[in-house]
Short mmCIF file of C-alpha atoms in Angstrom, two decimals:
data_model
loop_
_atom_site.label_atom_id
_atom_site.label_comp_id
_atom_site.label_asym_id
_atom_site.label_seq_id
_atom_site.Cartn_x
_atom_site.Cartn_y
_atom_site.Cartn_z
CA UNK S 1 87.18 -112.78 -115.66
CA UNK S 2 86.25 -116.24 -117.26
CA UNK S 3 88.74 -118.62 -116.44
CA UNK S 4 88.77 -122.72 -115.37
CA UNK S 5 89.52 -124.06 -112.09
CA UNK S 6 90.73 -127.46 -111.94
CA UNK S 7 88.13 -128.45 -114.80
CA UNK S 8 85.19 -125.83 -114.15
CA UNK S 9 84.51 -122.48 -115.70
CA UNK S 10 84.58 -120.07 -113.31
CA UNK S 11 83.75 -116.50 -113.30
CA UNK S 12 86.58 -114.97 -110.34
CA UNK S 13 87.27 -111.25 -109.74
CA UNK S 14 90.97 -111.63 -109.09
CA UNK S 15 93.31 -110.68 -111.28
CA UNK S 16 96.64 -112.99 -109.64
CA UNK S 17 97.07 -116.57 -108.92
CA UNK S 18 97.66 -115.67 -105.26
CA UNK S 19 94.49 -113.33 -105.08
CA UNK S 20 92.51 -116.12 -106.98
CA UNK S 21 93.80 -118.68 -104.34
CA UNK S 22 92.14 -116.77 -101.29
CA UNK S 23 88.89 -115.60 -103.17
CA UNK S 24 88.26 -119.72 -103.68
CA UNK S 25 89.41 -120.46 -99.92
CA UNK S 26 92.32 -122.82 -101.14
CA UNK S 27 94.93 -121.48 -98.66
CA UNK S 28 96.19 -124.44 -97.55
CA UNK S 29 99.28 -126.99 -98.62
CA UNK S 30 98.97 -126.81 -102.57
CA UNK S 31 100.80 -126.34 -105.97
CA UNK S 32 99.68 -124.63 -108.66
CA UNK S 33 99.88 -124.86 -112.32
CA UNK S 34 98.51 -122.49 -115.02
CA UNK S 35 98.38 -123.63 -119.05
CA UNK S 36 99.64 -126.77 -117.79
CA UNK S 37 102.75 -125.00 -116.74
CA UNK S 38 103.97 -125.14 -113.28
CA UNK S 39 103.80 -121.75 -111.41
CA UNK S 40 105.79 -121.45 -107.60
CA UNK S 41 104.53 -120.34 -104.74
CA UNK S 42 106.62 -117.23 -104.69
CA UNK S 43 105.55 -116.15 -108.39
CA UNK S 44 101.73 -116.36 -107.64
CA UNK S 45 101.58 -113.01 -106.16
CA UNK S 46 103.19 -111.41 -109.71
CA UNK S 47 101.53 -114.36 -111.96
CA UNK S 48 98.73 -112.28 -113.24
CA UNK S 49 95.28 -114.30 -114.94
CA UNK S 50 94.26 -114.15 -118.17
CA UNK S 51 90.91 -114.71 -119.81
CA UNK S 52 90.26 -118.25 -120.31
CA UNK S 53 93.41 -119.46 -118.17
CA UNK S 54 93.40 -123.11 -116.89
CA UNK S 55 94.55 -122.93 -113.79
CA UNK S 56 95.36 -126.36 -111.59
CA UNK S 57 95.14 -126.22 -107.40
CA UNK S 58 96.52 -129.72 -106.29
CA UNK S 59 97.23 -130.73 -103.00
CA UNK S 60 98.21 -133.94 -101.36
CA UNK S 61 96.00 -137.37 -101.59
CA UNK S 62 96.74 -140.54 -101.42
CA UNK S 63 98.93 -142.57 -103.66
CA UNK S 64 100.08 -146.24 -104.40
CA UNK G 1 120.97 -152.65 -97.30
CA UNK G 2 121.72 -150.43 -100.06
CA UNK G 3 120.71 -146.83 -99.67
CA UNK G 4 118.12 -144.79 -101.11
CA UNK G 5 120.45 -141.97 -102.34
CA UNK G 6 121.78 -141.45 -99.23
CA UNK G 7 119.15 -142.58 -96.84
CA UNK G 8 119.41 -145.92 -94.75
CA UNK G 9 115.25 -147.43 -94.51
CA UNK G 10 114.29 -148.35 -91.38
CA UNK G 11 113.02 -151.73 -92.85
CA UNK G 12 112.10 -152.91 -96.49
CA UNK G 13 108.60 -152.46 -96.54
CA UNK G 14 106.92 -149.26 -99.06
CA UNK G 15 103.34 -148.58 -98.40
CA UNK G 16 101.16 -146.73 -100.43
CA UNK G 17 97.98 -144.87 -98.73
CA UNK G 18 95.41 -145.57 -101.28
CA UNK G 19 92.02 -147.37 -100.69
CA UNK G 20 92.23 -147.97 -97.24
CA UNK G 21 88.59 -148.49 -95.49
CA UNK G 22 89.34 -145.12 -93.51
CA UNK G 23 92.23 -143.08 -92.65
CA UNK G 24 92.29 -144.72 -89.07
CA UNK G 25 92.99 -148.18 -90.41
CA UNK G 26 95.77 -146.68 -92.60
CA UNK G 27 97.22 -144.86 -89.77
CA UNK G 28 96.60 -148.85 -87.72
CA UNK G 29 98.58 -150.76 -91.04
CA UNK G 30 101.67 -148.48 -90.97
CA UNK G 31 102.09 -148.74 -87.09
CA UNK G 32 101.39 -152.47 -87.80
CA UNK G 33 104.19 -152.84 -90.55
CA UNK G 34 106.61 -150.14 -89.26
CA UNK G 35 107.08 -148.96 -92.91
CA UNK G 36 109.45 -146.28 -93.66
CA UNK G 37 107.94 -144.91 -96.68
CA UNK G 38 104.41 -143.77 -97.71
CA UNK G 39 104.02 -143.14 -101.13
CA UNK G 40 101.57 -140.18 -101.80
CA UNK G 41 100.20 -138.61 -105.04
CA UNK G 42 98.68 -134.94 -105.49
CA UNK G 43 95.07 -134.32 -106.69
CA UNK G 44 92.98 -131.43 -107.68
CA UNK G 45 91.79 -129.60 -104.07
CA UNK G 46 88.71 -129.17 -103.48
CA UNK G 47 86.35 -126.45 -101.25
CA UNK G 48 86.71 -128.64 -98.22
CA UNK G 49 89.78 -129.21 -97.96
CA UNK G 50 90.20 -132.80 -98.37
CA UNK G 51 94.09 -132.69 -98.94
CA UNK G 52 94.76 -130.84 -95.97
CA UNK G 53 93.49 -133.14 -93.71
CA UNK G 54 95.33 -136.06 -95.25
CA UNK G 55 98.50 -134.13 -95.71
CA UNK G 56 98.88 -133.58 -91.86
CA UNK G 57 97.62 -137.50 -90.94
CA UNK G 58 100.74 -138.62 -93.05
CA UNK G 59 103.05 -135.96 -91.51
CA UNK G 60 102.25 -137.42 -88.13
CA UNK G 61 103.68 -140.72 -88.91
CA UNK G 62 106.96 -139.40 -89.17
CA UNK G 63 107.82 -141.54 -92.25
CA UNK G 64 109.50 -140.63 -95.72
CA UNK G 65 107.34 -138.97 -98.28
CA UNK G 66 107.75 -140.63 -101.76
CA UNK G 67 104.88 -138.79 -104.01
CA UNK G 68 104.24 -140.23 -107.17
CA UNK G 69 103.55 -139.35 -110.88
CA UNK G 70 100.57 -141.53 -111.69
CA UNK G 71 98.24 -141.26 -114.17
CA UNK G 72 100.70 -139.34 -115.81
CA UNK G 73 101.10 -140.66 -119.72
CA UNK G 74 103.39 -137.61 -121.04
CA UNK G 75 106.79 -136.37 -120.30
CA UNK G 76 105.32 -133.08 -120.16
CA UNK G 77 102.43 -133.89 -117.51
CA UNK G 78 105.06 -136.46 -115.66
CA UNK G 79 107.43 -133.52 -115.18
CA UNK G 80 105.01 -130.77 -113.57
CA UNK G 81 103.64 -133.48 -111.77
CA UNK G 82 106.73 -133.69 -109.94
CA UNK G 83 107.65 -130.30 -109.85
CA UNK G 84 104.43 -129.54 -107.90
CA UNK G 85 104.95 -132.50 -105.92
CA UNK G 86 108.66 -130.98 -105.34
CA UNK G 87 107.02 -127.98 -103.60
CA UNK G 88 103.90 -129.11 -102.03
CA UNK G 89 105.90 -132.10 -100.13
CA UNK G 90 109.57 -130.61 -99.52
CA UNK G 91 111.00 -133.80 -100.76
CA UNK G 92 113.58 -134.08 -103.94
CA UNK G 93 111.79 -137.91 -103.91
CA UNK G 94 109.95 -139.06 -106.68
CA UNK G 95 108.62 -142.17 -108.00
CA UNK G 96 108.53 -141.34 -111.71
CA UNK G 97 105.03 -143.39 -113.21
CA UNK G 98 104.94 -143.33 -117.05
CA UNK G 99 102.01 -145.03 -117.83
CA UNK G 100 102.01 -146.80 -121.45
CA UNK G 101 99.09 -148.79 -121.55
CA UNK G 102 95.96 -148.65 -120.41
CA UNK G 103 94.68 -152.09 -119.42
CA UNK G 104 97.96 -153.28 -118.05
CA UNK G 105 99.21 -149.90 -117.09
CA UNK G 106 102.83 -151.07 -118.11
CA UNK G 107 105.18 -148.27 -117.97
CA UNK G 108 106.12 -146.50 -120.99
CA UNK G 109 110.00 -147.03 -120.87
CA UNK G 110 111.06 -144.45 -123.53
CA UNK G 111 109.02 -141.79 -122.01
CA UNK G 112 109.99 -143.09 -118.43
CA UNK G 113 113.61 -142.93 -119.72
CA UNK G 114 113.13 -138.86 -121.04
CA UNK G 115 111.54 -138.05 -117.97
CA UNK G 116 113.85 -139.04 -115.61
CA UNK G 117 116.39 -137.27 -117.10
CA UNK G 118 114.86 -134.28 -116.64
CA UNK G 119 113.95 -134.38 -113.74
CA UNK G 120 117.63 -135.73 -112.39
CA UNK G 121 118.83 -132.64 -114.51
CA UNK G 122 116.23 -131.05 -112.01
CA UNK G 123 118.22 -132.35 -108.98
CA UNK G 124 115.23 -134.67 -108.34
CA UNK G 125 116.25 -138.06 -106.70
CA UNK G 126 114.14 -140.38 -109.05
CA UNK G 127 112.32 -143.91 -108.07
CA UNK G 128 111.43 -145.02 -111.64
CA UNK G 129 108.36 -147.29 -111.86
CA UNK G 130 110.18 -150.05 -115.31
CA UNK G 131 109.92 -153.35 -116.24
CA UNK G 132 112.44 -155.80 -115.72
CA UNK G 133 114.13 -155.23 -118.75
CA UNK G 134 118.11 -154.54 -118.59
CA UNK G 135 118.56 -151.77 -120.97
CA UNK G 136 116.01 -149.83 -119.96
CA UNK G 137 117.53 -150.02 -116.71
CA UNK G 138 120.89 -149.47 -118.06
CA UNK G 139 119.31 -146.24 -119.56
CA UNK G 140 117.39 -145.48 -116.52
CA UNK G 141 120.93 -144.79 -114.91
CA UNK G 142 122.70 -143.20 -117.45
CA UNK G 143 119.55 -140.62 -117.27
CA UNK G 144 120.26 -140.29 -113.12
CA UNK G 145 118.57 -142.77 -111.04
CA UNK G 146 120.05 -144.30 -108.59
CA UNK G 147 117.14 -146.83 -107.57
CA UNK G 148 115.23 -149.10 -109.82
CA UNK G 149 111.90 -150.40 -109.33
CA UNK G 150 110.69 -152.58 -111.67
CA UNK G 151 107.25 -154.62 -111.57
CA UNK G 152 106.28 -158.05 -110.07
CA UNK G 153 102.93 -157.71 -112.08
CA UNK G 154 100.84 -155.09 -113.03
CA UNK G 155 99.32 -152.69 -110.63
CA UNK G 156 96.40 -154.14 -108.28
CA UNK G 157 96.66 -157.41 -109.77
CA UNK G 158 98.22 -159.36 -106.65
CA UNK G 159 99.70 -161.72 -109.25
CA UNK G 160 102.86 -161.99 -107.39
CA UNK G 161 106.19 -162.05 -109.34
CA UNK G 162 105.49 -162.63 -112.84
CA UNK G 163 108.49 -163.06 -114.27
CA UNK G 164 111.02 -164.52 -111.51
CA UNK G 165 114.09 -164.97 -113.81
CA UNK G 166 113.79 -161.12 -115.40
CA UNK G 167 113.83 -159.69 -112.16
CA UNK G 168 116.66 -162.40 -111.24
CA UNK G 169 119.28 -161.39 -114.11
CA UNK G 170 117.63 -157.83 -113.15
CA UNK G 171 119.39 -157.84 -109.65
CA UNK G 172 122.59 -159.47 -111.28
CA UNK G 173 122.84 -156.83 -113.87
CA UNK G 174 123.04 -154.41 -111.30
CA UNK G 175 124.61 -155.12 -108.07
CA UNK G 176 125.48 -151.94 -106.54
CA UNK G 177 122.07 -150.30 -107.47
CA UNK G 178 119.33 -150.42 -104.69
CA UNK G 179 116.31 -152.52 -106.81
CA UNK G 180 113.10 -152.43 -105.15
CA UNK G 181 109.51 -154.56 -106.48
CA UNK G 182 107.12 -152.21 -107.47
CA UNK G 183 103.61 -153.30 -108.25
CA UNK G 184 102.06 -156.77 -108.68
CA UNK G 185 102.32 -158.16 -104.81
CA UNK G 186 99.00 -160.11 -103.37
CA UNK G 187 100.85 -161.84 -100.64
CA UNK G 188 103.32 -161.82 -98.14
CA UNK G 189 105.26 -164.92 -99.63
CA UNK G 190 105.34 -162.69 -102.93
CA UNK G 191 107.26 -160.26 -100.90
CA UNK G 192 109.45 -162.42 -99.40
CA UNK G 193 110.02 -164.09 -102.99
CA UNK G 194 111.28 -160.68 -103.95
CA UNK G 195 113.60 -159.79 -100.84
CA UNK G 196 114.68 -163.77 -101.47
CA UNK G 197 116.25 -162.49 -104.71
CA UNK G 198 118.10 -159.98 -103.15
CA UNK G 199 115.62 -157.01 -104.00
CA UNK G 200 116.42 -153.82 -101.53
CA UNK G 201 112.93 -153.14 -100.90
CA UNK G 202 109.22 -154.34 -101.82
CA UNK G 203 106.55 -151.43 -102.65
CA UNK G 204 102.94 -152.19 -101.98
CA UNK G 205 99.50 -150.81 -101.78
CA UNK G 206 96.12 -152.73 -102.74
CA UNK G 207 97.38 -156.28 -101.12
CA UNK G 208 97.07 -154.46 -97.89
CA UNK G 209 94.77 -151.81 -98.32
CA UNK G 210 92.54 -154.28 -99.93
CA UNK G 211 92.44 -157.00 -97.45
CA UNK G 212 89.72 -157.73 -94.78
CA UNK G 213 92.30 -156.52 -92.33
CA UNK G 214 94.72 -154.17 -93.77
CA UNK G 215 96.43 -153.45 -90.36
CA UNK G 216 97.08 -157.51 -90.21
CA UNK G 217 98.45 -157.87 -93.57
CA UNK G 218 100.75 -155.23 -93.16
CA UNK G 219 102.05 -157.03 -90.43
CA UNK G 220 102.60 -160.37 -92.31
CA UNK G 221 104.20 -158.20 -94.80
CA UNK G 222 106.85 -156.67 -92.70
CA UNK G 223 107.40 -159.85 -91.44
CA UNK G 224 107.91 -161.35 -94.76
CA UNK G 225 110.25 -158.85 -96.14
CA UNK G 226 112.24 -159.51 -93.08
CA UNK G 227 112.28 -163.28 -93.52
CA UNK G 228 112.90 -162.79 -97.46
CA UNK G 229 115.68 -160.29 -96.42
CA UNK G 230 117.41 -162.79 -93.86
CA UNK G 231 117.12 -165.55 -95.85
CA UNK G 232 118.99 -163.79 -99.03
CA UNK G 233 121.47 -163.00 -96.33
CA UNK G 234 122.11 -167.01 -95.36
CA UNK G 235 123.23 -167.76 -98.65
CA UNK G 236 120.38 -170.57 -99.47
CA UNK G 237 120.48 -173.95 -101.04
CA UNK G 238 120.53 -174.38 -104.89
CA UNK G 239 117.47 -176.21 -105.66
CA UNK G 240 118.32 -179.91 -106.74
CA UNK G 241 115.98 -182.41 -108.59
CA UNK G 242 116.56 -185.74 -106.48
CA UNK G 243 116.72 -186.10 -102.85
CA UNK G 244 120.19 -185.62 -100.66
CA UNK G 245 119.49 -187.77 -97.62
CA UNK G 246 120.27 -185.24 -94.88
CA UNK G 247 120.26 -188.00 -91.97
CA UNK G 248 124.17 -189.32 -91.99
CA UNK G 249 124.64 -192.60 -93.56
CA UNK G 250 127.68 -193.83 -91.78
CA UNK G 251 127.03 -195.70 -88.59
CA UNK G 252 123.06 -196.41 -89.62
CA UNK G 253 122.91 -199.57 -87.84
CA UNK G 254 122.69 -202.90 -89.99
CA UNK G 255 119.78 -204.50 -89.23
#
């Protein structure tokens, strides 16, 4: 499925945020957001992906 | 000191953790300064792992978490901002940036305003990044903050406080409402400037990440906001055009 990851296309075989988080190797501390919409860690699991999707991975950086 | 809904500050020094030389000298300036707050934003994560690093340096200095909203220029982006920040940093904390305009990066007030009453809807505990202007901080409050921070000068400018009387009337206006200076300061005697007025709390980044030795600024900050902080505390002199003699007069000797 054809979807973009925090700006790039990317071609991903899972179908769930929390499947797509593993298959890129972002496990760590982060938040996620899909169609600019914030999505929990608890829903990820049952947040399923959908063609084109943009889905946001942030994690912490430093701020002023 | 005022509280910060509910939370006494070890001292009244803020301290971003942006553009520092290396992650060691940040760690150096906030053992330097002794600040009680690091403010912290959220960016997209890369392969490596960047954020995960840097999340667990700032966890180690045991200080409050205040993540921000910046480069945010919509309600809409301001408010997931902070609900992902909510999560990813355990912290109801948020200094709410509303960016307006571009060179200056002024905060948009009416957005700023919308926002933060969302989010206190939200049961976030908002630091709102204003201007010195009294209705918006009237409005501010109304919305559900319980802090104000309104500018010195404009972001990374080091300008110092730009507009003394504003955030003068600013800290009459409201004197049960902890007020820190957000933005603007270049050096410690601009920090002390603001505690001098009675400000709660000063929050700074570039004038000590910025300067040849960040960990030694911080230090003459801290010690600044502490001087600016007693001194508001001695009551000081009014200002007076021509001199008082302060040596007694009576019994100067005639000669």
């Amino acid at each position: 499925m054809k979807i973009v990851l925090n700006g790039e296309a990317r071609d991903v075989a899972a179908t769930n945020l929390a499947a797509l988080l593993v298959e890129c190797g972002l496990t760590g501390k982060v938040a996620t957001a899909i169609n600019e919409e914030f999505v929990p860690a608890g829903l990820r699991a049952t947040k399923t992906l959908n063609e084109g999707d943009r889905v946001e991975v942030l994690a912490p950086m430093q701020g002023g | 000191m005022r509280k910060f809904y509910g939370t006494d500050l070890p001292n009244p020094l803020m301290l971003g953790t942006a553009q520092y030389p290396s992650p060691a000298i940040l760690e150096e300036a906030f053992r330097a300064s002794g600040a009680g707050v690091a403010t912290v934003s959220l960016r997209r994560e890369g392969a490596g792992g960047a954020g995960q690093t840097f999340w667990q340096m700032i966890r180690d200095l045991g200080v409050y978490i205040l993540p921000n909203t910046a480069g945010c220029h919509t309600v809409k982006e301001a408010v997931t901002t902070a609900q992902m920040a909510r999560e990813v940093f355990g912290t109801d904390w948020i200094k709410l940036e509303l960016i307006g305009h571009t060179d200056s990066l002024q905060p948009d007030v009416f957005q700023l305003v919308e926002a933060a009453r969302i989010l206190s809807e939200d049961g976030f505990q908002v630091f709102p990044y204003t201007t010195e202007d009294l209705i918006v901080g009237e409005r501010l409050l109304e919305a559900g903050c319980e802090v104000l921070m309104p500018w010195g000068a404009p972001i990374g400018s080091g300008r110092g406080l730009n507009n003394e009387y504003g955030l003068r009337a600013m800290r009459a206006e409201f004197p049960d409402t902890p007020l820190v200076v957000d933005a603007g300061i270049g050096l410690p005697s601009h920090a002390a400037h603001a505690m001098e007025l009675g400000y709660d709390a000063v929050l700074l980044n570039t004038a000590v990440a910025r300067a040849g030795d960040p960990a030694l600024m911080a230090k003459a900050m801290a010690q600044a906001v502490e001087a600016g902080r007693l001194a508001y505390e001695a009551d000081p002199i009014e200002a007076r055009d021509m001199a008082e003699a302060s040596t007694p007069v009576i019994g100067k000797a005639f000669l």
